PDB file of C-alpha atoms in Angstrom:
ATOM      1  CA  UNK A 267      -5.475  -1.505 -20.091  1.00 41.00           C
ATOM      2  CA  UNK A 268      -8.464  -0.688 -18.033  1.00 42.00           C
ATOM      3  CA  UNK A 269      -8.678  -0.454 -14.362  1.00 39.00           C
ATOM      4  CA  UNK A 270     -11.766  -2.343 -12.750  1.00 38.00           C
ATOM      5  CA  UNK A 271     -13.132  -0.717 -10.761  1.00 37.00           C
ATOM      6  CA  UNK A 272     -15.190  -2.241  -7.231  1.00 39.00           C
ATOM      7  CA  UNK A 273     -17.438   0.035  -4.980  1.00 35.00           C
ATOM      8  CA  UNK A 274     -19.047  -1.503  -1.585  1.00 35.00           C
ATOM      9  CA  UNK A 275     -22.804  -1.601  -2.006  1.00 36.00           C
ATOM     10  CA  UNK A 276     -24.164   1.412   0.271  1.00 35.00           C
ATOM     11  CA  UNK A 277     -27.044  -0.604   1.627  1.00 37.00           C
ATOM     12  CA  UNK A 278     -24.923  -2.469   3.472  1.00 38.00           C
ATOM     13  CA  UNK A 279     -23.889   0.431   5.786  1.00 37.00           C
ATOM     14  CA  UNK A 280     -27.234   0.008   7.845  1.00 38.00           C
ATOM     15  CA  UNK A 281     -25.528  -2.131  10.326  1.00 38.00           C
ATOM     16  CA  UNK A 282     -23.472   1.536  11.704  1.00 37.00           C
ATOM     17  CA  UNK A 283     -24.700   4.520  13.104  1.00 40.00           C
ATOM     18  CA  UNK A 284     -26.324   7.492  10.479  1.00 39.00           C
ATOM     19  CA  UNK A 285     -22.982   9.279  10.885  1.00 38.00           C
ATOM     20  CA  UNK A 286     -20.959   6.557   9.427  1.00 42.00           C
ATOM     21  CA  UNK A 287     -23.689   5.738   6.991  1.00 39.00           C
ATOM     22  CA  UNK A 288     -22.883   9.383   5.906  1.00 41.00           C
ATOM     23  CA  UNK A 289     -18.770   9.725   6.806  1.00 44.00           C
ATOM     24  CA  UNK A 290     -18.857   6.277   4.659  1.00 44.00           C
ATOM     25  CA  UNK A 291     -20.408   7.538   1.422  1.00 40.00           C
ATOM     26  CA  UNK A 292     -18.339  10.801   1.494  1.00 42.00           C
ATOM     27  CA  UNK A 293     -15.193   8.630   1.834  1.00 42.00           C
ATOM     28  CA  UNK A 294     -16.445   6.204  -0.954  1.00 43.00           C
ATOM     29  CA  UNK A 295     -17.262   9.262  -3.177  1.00 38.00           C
ATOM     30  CA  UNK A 296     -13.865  10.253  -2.575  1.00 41.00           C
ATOM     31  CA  UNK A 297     -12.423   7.455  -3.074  1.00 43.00           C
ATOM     32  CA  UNK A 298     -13.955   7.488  -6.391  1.00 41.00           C
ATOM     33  CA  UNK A 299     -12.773  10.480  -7.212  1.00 37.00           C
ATOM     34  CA  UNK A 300      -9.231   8.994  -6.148  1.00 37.00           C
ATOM     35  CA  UNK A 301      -9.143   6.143  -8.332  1.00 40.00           C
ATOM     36  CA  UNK A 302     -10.845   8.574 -11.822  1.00 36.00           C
ATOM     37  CA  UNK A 303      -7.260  10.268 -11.167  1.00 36.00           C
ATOM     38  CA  UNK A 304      -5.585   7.137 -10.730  1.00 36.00           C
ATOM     39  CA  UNK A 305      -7.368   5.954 -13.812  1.00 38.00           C
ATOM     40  CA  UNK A 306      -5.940   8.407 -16.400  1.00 37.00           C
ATOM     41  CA  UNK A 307      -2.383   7.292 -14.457  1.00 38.00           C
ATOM     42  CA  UNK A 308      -2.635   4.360 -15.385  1.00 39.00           C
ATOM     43  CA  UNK A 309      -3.633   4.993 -19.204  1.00 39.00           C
ATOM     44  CA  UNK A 310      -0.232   6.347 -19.463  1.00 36.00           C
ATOM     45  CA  UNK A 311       1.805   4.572 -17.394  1.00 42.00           C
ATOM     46  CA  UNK A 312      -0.084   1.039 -17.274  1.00 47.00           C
ATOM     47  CA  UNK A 313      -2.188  -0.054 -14.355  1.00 53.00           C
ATOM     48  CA  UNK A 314       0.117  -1.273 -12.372  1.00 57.00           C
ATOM     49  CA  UNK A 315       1.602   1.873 -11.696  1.00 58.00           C
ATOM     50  CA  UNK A 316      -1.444   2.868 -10.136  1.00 70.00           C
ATOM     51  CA  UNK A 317      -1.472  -0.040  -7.554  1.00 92.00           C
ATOM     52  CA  UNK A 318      -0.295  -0.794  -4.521  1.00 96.00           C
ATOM     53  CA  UNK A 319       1.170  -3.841  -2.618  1.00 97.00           C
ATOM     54  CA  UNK A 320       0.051  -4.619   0.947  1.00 98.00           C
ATOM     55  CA  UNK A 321       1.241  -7.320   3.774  1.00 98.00           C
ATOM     56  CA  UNK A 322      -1.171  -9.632   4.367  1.00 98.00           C
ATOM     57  CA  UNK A 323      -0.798 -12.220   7.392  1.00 96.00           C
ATOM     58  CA  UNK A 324      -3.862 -14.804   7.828  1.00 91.00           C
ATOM     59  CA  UNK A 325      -4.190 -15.983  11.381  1.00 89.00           C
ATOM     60  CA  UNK A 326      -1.683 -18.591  12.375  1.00 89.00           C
ATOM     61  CA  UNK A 327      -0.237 -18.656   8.885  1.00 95.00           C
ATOM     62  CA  UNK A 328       2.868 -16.715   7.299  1.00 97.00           C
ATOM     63  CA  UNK A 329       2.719 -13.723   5.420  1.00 98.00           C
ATOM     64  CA  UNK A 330       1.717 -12.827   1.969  1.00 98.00           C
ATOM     65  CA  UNK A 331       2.254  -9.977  -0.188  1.00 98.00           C
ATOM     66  CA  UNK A 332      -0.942  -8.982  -2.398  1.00 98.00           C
ATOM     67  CA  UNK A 333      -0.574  -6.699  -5.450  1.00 97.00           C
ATOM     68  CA  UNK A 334      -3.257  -5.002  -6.310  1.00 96.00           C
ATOM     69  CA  UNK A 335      -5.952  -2.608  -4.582  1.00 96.00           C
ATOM     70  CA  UNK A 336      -7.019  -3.562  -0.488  1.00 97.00           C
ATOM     71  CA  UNK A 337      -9.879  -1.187  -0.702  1.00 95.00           C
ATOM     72  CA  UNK A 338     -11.425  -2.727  -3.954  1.00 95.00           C
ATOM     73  CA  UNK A 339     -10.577  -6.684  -3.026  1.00 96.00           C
ATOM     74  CA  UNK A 340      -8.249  -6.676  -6.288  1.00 97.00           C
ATOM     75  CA  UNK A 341      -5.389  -9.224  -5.893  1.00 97.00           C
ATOM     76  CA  UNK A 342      -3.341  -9.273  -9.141  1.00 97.00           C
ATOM     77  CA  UNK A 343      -2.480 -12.704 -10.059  1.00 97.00           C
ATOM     78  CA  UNK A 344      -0.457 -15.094 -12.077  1.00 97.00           C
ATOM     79  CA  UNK A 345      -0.337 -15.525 -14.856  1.00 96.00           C
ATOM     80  CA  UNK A 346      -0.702 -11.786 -15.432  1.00 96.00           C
ATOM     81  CA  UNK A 347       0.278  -8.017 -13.952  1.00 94.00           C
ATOM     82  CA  UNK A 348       1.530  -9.979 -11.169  1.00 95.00           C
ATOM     83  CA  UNK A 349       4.194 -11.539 -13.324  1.00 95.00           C
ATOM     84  CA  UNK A 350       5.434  -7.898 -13.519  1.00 91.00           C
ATOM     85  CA  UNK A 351       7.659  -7.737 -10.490  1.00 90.00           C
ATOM     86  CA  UNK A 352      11.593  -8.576 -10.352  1.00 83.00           C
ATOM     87  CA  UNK A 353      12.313 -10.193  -6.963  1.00 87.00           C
ATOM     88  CA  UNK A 354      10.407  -8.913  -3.985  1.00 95.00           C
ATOM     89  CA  UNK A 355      12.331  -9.360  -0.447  1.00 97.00           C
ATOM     90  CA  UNK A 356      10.818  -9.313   3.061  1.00 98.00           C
ATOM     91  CA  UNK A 357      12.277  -8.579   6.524  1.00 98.00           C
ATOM     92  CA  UNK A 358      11.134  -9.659   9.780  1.00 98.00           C
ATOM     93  CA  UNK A 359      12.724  -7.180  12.496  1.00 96.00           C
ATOM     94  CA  UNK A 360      12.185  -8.741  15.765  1.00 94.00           C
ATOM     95  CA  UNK A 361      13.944  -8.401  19.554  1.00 91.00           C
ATOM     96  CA  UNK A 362      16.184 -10.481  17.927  1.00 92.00           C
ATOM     97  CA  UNK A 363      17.529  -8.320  15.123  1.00 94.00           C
ATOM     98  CA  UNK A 364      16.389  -8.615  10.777  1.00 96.00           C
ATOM     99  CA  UNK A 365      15.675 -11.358   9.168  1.00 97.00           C
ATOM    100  CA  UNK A 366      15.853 -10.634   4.970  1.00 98.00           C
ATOM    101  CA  UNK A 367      14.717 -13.306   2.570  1.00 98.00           C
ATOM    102  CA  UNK A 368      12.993 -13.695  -1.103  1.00 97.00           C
ATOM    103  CA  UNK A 369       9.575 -13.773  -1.668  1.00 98.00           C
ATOM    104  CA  UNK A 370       8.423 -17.313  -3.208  1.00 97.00           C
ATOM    105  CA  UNK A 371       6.013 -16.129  -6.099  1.00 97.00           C
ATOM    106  CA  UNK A 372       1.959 -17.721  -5.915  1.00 97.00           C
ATOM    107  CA  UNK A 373      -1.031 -17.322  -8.387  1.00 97.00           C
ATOM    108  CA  UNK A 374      -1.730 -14.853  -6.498  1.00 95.00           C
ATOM    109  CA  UNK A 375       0.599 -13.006  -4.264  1.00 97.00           C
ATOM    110  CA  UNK A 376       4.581 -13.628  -2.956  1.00 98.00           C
ATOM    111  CA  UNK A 377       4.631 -15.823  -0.197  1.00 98.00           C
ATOM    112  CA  UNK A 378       7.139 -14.821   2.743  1.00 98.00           C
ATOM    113  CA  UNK A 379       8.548 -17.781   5.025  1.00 98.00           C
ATOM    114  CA  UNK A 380       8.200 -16.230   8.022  1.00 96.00           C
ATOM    115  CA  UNK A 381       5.653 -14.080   9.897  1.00 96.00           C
ATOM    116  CA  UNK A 382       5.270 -11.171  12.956  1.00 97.00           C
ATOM    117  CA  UNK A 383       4.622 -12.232  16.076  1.00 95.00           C
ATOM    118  CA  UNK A 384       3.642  -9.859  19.040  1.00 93.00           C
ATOM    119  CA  UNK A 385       5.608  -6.223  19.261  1.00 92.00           C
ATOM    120  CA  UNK A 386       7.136  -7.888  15.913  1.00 96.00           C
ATOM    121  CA  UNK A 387       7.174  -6.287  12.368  1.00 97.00           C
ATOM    122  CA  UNK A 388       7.499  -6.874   8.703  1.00 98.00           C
ATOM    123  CA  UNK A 389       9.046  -4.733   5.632  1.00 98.00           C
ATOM    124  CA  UNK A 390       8.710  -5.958   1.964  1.00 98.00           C
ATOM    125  CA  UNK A 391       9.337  -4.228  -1.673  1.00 97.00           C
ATOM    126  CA  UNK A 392      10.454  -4.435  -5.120  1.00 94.00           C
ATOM    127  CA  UNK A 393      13.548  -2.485  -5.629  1.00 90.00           C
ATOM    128  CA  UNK A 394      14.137  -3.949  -9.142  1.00 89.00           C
ATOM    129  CA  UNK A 395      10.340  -3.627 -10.599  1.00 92.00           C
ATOM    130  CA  UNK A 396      11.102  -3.001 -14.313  1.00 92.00           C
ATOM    131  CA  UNK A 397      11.381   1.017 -15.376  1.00 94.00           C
ATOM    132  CA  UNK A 398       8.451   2.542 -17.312  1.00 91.00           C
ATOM    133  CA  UNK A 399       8.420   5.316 -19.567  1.00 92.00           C
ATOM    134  CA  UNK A 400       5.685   7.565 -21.020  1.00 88.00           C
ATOM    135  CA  UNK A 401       5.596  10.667 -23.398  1.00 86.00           C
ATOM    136  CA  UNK A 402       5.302  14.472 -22.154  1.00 83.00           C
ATOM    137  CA  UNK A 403       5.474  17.127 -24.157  1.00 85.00           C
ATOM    138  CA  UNK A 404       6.763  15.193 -27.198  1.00 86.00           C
ATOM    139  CA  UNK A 405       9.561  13.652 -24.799  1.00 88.00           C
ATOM    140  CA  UNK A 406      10.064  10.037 -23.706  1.00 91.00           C
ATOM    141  CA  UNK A 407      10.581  10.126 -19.785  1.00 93.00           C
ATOM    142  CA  UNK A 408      11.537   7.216 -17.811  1.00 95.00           C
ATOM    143  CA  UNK A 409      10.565   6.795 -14.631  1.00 96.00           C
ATOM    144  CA  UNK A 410      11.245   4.134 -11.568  1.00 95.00           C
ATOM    145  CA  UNK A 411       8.027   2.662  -9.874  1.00 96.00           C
ATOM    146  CA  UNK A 412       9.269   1.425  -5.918  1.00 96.00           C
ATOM    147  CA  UNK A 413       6.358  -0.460  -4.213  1.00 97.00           C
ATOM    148  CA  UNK A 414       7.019  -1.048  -0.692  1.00 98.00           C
ATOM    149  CA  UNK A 415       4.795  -2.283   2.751  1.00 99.00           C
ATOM    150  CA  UNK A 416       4.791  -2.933   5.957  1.00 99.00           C
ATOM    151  CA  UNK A 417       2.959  -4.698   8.511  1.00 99.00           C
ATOM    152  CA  UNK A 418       2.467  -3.723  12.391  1.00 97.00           C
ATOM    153  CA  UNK A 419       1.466  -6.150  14.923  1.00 96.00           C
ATOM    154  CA  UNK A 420       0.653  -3.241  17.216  1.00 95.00           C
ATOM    155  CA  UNK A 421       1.195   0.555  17.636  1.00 96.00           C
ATOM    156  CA  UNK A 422       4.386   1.047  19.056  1.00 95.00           C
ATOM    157  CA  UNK A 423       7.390   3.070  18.221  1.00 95.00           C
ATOM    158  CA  UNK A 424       8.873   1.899  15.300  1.00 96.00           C
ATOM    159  CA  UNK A 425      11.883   3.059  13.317  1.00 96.00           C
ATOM    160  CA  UNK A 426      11.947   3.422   9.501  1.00 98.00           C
ATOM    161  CA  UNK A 427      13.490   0.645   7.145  1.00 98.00           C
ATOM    162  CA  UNK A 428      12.202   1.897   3.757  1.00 98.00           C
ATOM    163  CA  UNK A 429      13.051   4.964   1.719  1.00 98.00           C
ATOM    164  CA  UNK A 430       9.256   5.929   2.155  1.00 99.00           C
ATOM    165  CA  UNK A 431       8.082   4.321   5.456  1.00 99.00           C
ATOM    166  CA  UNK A 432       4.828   5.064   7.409  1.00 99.00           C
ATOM    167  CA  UNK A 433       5.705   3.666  10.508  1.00 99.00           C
ATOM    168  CA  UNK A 434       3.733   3.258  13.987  1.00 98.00           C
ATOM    169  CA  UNK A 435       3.658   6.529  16.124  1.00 98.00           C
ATOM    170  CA  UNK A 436       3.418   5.076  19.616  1.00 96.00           C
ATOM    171  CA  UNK A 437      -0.410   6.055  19.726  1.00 96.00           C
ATOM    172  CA  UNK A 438      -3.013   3.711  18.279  1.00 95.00           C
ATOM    173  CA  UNK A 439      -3.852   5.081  14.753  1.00 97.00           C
ATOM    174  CA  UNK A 440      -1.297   7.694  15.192  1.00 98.00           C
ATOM    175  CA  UNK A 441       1.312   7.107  12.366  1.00 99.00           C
ATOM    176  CA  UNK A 442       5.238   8.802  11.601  1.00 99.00           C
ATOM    177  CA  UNK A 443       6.098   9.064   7.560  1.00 99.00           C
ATOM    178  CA  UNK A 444      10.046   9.449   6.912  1.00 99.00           C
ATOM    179  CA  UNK A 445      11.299   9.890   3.372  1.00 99.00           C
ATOM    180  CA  UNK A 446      15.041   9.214   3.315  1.00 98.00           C
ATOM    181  CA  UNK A 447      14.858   8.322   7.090  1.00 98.00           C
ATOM    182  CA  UNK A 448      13.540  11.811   7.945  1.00 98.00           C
ATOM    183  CA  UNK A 449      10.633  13.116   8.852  1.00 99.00           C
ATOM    184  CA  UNK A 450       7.806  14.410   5.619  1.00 99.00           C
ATOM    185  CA  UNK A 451       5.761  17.117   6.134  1.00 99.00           C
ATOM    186  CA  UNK A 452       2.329  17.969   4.142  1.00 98.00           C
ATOM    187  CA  UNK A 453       2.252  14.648   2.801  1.00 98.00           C
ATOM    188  CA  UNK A 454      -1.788  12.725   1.718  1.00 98.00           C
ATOM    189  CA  UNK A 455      -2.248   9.592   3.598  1.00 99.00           C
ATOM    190  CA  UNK A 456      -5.182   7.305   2.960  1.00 98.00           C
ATOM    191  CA  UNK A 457      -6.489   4.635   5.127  1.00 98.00           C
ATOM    192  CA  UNK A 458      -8.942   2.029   4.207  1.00 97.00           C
ATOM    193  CA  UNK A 459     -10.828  -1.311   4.937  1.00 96.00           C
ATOM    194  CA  UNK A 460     -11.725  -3.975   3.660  1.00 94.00           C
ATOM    195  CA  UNK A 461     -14.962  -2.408   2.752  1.00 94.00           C
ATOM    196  CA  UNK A 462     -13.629   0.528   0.945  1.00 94.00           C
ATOM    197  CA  UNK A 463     -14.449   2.746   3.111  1.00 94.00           C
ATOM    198  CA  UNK A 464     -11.572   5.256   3.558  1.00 95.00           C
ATOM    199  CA  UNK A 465      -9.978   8.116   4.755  1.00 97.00           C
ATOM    200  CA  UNK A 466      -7.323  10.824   4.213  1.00 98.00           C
ATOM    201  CA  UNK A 467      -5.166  13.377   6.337  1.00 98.00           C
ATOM    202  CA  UNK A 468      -2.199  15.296   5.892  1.00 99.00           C
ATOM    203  CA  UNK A 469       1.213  14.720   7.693  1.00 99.00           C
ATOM    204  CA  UNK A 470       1.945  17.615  10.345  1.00 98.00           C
ATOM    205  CA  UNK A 471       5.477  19.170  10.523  1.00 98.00           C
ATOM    206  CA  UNK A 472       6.937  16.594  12.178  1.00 98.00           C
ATOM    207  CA  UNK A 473       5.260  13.675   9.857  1.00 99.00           C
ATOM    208  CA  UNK A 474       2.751  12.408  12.242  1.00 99.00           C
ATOM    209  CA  UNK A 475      -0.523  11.684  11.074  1.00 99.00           C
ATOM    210  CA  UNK A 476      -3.582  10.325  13.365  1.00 98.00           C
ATOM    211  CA  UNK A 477      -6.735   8.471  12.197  1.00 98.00           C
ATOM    212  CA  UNK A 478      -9.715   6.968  13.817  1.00 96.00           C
ATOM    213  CA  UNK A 479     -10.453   3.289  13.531  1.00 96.00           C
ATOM    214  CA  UNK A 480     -14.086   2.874  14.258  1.00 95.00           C
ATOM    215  CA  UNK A 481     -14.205  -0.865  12.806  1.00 94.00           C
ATOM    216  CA  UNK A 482     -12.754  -4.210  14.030  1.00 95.00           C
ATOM    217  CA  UNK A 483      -9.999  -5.795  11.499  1.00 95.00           C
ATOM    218  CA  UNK A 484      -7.629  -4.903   9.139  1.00 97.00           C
ATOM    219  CA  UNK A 485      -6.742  -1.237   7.545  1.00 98.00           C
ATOM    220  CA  UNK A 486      -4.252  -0.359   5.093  1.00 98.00           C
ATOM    221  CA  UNK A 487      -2.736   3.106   5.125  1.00 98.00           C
ATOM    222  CA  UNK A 488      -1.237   4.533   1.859  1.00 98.00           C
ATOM    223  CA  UNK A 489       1.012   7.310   0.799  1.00 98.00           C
ATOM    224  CA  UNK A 490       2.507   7.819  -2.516  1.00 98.00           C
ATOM    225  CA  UNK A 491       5.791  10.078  -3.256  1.00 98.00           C
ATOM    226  CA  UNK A 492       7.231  11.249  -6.546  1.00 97.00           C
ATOM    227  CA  UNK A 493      10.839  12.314  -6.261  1.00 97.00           C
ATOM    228  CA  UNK A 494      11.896  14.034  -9.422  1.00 95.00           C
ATOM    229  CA  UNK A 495      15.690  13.631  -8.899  1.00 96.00           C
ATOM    230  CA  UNK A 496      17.378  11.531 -11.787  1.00 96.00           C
ATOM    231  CA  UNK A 497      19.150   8.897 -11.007  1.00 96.00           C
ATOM    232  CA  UNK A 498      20.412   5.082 -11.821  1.00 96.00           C
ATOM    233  CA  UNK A 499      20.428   2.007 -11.031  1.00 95.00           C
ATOM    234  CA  UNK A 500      21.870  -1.851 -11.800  1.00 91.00           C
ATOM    235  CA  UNK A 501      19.444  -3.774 -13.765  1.00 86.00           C
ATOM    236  CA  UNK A 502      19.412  -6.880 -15.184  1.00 82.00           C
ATOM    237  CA  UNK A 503      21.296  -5.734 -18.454  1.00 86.00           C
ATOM    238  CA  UNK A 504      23.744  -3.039 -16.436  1.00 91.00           C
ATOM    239  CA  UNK A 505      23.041   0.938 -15.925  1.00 94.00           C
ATOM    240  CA  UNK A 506      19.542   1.919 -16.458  1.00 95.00           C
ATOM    241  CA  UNK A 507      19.103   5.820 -16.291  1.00 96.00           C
ATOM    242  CA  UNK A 508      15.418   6.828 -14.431  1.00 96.00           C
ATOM    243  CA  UNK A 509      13.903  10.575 -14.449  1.00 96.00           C
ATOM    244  CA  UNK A 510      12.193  10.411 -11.257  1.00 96.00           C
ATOM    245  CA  UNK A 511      10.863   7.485  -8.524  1.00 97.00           C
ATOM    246  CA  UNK A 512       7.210   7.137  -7.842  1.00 96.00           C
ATOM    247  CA  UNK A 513       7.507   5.710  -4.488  1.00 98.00           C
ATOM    248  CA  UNK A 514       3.731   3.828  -3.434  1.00 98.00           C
ATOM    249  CA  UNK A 515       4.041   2.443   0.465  1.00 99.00           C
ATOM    250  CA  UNK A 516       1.851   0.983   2.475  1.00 99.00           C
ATOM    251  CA  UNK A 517       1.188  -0.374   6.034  1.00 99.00           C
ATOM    252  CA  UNK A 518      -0.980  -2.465   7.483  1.00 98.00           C
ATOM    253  CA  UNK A 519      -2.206  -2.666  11.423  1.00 98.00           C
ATOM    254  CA  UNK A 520      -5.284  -4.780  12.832  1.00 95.00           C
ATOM    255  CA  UNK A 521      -7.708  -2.944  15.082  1.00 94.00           C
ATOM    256  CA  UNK A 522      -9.021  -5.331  17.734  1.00 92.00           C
ATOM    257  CA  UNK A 523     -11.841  -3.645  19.500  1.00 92.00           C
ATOM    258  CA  UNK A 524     -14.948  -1.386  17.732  1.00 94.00           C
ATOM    259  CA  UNK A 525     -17.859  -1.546  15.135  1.00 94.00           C
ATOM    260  CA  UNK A 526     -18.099  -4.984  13.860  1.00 94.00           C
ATOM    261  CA  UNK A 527     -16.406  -4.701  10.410  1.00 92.00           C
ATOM    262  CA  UNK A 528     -18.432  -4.451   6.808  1.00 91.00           C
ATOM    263  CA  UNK A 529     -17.704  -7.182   4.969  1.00 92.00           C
ATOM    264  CA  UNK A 530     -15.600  -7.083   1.671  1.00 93.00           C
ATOM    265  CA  UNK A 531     -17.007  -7.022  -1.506  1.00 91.00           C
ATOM    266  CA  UNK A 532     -17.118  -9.629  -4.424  1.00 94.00           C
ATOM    267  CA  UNK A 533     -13.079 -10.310  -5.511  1.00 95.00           C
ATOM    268  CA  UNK A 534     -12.205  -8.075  -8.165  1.00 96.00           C
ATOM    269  CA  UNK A 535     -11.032  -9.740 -12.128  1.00 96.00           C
ATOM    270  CA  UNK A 536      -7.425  -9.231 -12.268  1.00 96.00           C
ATOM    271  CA  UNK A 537      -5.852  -7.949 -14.951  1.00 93.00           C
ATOM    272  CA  UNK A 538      -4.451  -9.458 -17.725  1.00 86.00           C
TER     273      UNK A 538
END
């Protein structure tokens, strides 16, 4: 199935300074580059493999979890790869402890019946997204796909919730990433608009991470795991035996003061 693919029109960068008319095209070049690779994923494992999902949270409304890809304004939808998921849960951790329920599924995202408020913040994934298998070396390998997100209201010190969480540092656009509830090292994180433009950096020792946010609004960051260790888990039918777990998080924060942002492109055709 082929990915579409969405690039922000250049021209439109003439609103910013020459250095992010320049820091902008490298990242989008990059980011090409990114999704080629993600690309010839996705011929062998299907596209959705190659996406993400993301918490989305209009103002004054509850939140909404998109499938798809932030940086290209691709929302799956339904009837479609959205269709794909099992039963996607949110939790709202608050000063007044976790709150876990089902997402409601919409044409075009799962709808959560709550939202963050202030110093507030949500978790979401998939833990039962069907298995997927492709051929190596002659072999049939299956492996687990675990999309998971979150979504800061602000900066501070969080703790993790997910198996792969990238969780506020205490800094603004300083971030921790725990695997397994510690700290992981050397690990590629991206962080993007709405635009598409984008960013990476590496994790430190200690899992910390920093970026810039020169732009008003919304940013996504992204990191993707593979953990080769076999495993199983309950499905649907009983035991079903995995090779290895692909693990694709997300979070999103909001960045209140800077650059006015670039606007998104035209929505990108989901797939069928």
């Amino acid at each position: 199935m082929p990915r579409i693919f969405h690039f922000v029109c250049l021209t439109a960068f003439h609103t910013v300074s020459h250095f992010c008319k320049e820091t902008a095209m490298k990242k989008t070049v990059s980011r090409r580059l990114t999704q080629l690779t993600f690309a010839a994923l996705a011929a062998l494992t299907g596209t959705a493999q190659a996406h993400q999902i993301w918490i989305e949270q209009p103002a004054g409304q509850n939140a909404v979890i998109r499938f798809g890809e932030f940086g290209e304004n691709l929302r799956e939808a339904s009837p479609g790869l959205l269709d794909k998921f099992g039963a996607p849960t949110g939790t709202l951790s608050s000063a007044q402890g976790e709150k876990t329920a089902p997402a409601t599924k919409t044409a075009n995202g799962f709808a959560l019946p709550f939202k963050a408020g202030a110093g507030e913040a949500l978790v979401a994934e998939d833990a039962h997204y069907p298995l997927f298998t492709l051929k190596r070396d002659g072999q049939e390998i299956t492996n687990w796909y675990r999309p998971a997100a979150r979504l800061a209201t602000d900066f501070s010190k969080q703790k993790p919730q997910l198996t792969l969480d990238l969780v506020p540092a205490g800094k603004p656009g300083e971030f921790q990433l725990f695997f397994q509830g510690k700290p992981l090292p050397k690990a590629k994180v991206s962080f993007v608009t709405q635009s598409g433009w984008s960013k990476e950096a590496h994790t430190d020792a200690q899992g910390l991470v920093t970026f810039d946010m020169p732009w008003k609004g919304v940013y996504v960051a992204e990191v993707i795991h593979t953990d080769k260790t076999p495993g199983e888990r309950t499905g649907a039918k009983g035991a079903e035996r995995y090779e290895g777990v692909r693990y694709v998080t997300t979070t999103t924060v909001m960045q209140a003061n800077g650059i006015e942002p670039l606007p998104a492109g035209p929505a990108a055709t989901p797939n069928k």
